Short mmCIF file of C-alpha atoms in Angstrom, two decimals:
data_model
loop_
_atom_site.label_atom_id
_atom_site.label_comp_id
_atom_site.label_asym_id
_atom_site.label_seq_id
_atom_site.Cartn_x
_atom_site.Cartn_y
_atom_site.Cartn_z
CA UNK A 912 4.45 44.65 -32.25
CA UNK A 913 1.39 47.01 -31.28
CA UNK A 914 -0.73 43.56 -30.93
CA UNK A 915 1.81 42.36 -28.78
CA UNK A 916 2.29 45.31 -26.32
CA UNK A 917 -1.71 45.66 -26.49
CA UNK A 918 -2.44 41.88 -25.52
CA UNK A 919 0.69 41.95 -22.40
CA UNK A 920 -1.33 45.66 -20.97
CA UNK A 921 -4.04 43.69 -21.17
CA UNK A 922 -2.82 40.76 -19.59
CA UNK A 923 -1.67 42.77 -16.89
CA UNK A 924 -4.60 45.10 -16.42
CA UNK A 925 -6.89 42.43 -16.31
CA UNK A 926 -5.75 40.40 -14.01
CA UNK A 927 -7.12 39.78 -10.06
CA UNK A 928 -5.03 38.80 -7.44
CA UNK A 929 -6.55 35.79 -5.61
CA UNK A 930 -3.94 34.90 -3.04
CA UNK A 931 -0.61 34.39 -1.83
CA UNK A 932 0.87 31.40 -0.99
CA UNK A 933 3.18 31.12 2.26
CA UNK A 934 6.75 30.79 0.13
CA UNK A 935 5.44 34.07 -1.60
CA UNK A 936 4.06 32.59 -5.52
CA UNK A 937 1.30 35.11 -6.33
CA UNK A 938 -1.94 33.58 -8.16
CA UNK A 939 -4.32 35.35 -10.59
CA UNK A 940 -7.66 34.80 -12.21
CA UNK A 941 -8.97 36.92 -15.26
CA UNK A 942 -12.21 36.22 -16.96
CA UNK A 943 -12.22 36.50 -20.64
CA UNK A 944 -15.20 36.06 -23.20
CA UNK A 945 -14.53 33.63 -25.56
CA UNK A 946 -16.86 32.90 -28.30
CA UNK A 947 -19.74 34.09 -26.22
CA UNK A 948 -18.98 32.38 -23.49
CA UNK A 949 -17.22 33.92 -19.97
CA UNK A 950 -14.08 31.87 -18.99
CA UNK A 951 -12.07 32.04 -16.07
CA UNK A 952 -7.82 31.56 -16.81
CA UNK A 953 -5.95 30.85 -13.33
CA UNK A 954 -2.20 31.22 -13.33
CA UNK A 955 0.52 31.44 -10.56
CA UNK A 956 3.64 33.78 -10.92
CA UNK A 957 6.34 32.13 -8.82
CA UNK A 958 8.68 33.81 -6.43
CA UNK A 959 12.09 32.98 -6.94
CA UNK A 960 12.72 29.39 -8.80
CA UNK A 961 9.44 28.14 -10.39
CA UNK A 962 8.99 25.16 -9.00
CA UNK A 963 5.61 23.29 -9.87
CA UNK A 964 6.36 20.90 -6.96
CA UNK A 965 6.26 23.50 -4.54
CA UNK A 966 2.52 24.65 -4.50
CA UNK A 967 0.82 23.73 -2.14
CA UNK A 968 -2.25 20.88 -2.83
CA UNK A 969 -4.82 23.19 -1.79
CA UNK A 970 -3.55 25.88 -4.87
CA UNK A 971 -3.03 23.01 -7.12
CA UNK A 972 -6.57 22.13 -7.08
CA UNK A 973 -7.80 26.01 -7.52
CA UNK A 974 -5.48 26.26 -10.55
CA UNK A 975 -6.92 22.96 -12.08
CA UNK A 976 -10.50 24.26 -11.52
CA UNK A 977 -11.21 21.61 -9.47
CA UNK A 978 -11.96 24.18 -6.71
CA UNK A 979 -14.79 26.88 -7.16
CA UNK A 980 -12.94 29.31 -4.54
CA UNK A 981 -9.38 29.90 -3.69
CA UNK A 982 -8.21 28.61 -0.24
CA UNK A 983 -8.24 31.12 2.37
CA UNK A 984 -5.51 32.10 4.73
CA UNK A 985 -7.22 29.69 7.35
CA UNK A 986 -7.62 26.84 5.43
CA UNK A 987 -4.10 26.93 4.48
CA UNK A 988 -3.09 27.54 8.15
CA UNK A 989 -5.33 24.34 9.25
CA UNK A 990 -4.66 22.28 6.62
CA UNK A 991 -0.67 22.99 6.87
CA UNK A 992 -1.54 21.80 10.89
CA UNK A 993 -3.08 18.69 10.08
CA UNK A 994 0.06 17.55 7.45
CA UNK A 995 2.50 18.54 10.42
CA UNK A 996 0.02 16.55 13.26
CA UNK A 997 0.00 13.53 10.48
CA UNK A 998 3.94 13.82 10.47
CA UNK A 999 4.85 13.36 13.98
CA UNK A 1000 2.10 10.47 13.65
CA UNK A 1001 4.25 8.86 11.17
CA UNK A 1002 7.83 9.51 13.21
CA UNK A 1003 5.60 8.14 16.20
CA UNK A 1004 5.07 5.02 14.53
CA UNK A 1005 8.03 4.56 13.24
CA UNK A 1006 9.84 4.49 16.23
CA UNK A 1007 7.58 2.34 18.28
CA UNK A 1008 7.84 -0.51 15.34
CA UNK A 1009 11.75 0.22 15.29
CA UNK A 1010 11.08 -0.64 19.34
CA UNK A 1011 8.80 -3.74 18.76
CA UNK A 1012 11.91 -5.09 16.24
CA UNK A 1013 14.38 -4.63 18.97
CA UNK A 1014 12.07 -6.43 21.26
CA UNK A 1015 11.28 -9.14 19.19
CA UNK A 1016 15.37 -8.99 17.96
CA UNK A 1017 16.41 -9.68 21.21
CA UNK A 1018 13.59 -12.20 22.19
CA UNK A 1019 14.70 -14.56 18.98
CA UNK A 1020 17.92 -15.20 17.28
CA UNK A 1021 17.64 -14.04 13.43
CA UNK A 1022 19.73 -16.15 11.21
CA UNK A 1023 19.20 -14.11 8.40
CA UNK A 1024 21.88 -11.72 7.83
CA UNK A 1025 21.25 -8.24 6.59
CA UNK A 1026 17.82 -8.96 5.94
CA UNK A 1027 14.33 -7.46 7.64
CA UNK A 1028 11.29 -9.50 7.93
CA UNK A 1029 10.15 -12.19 5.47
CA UNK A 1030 9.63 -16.03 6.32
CA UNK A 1031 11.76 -17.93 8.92
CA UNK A 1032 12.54 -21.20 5.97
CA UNK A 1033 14.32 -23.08 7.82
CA UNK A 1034 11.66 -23.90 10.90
CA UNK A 1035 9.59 -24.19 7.92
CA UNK A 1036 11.13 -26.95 6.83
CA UNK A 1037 11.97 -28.72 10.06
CA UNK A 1038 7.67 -29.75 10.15
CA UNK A 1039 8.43 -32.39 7.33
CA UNK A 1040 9.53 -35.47 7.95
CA UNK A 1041 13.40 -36.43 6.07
CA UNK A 1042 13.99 -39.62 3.90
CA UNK A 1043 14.97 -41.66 7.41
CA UNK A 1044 11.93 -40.64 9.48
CA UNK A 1045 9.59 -41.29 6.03
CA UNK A 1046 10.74 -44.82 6.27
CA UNK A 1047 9.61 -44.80 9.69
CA UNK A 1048 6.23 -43.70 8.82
CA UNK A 1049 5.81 -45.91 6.11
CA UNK A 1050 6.09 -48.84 9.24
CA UNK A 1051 4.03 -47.53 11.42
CA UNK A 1052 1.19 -46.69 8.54
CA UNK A 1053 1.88 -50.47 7.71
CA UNK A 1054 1.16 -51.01 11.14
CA UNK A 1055 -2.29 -49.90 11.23
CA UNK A 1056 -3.38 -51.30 8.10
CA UNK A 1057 -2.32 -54.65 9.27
CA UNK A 1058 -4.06 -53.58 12.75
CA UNK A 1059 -7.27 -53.12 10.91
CA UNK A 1060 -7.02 -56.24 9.10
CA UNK A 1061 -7.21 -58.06 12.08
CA UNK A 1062 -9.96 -55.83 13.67
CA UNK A 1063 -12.08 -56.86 10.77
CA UNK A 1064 -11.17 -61.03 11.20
CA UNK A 1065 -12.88 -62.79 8.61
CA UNK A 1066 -15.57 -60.98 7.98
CA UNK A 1067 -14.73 -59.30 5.06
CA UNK A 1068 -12.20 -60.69 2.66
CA UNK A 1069 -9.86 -57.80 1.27
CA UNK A 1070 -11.01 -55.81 -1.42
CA UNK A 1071 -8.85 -55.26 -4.54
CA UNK A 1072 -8.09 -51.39 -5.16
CA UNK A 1073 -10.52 -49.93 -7.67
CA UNK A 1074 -9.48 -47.46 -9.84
CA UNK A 1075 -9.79 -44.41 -8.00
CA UNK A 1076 -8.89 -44.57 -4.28
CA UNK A 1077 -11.54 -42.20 -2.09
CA UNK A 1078 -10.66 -41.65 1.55
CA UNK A 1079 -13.41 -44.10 3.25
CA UNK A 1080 -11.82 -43.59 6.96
CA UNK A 1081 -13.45 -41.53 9.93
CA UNK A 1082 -10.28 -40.02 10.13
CA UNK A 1083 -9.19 -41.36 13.92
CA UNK A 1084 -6.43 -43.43 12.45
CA UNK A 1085 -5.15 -40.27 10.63
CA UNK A 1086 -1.04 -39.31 10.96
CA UNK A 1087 0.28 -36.74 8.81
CA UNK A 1088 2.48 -37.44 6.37
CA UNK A 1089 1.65 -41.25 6.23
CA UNK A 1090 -0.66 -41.39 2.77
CA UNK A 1091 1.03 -42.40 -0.34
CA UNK A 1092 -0.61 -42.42 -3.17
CA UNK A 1093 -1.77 -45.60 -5.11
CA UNK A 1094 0.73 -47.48 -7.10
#
């Protein structure tokens, strides 16, 4: 029991108060030799509820070591600026997207319902041709390959596929939609 009371006096005589957060959590250092070798423990007492989410980033870091010095007064001050500036950023942008959506809302009919953003399918769609207008195609691709038959007269007898078919056109006959593959 002796040990006990001796190490808690200790624990409290030892101990340096570093700084004081602005909900009120009180944080300490103490340096200790252990095995020869001087090391620093960092704690925080809370103030009311303790609540690890509550410390601020700047104390978090000090406590994890990954700070040499505890933040000053300032630091918090500026740094507790900059989140609030970053903030109304934020509600800034926000609400000038929320405007561009209205804009664009009102500009163009949405046909989904309930849903935000994502593809418009169905003018997707509309670019390919259906069953009745592939028919169509199919003529007027006929067309053209009959049309170059006759450019060529008899100058060159038709060729029999070979077994891979390469595209050997410049291209200016070209209609989307139109190739099919070999048979």
């Amino acid at each position: 029991m002796s040990k006990l009371l001796a190490r808690i006096a200790g624990y409290l005589s030892n101990r340096t108060l570093v700084g004081v957060d602005k909900v009120g959590n009180r944080y300490f250092t103490r340096t200790k030799e252990i095995d020869g070798i001087m090391k620093e423990k960092r704690w925080v007492v809370f103030k009311g509820e303790e609540d690890p989410t509550s410390l601020p980033v700047e104390w978090i870091c000090w406590l994890n070591g990954q700070r040499k010095r505890a933040p000053t007064p300032e630091e918090l001050i500026e740094m507790e600026a900059r989140r609030e500036l970053v903030k109304q950023n934020v509600a800034l942008l926000k609400q000038e997207e929320e405007e561009r959506r209205a804009r664009e809302g009102s500009s163009r009919k949405s046909t989904s319902a309930g849903k935000t953003g994502g593809p418009d399918l169905k003018s997707f769609i509309r670019q390919f041709p259906t069953a009745s207008e592939g028919n169509n195609l199919e003529e007027e691709s006929d067309a053209v390959d009959r049309a170059r038959e006759g450019e060529a007269g008899g100058k060159k007898a038709k060729e029999p596929l070979s077994e891979h078919s390469e595209p050997t056109g410049s291209g200016s006959t070209f209609k989307p939609g139109t190739w099919q593959p070999p048979t």
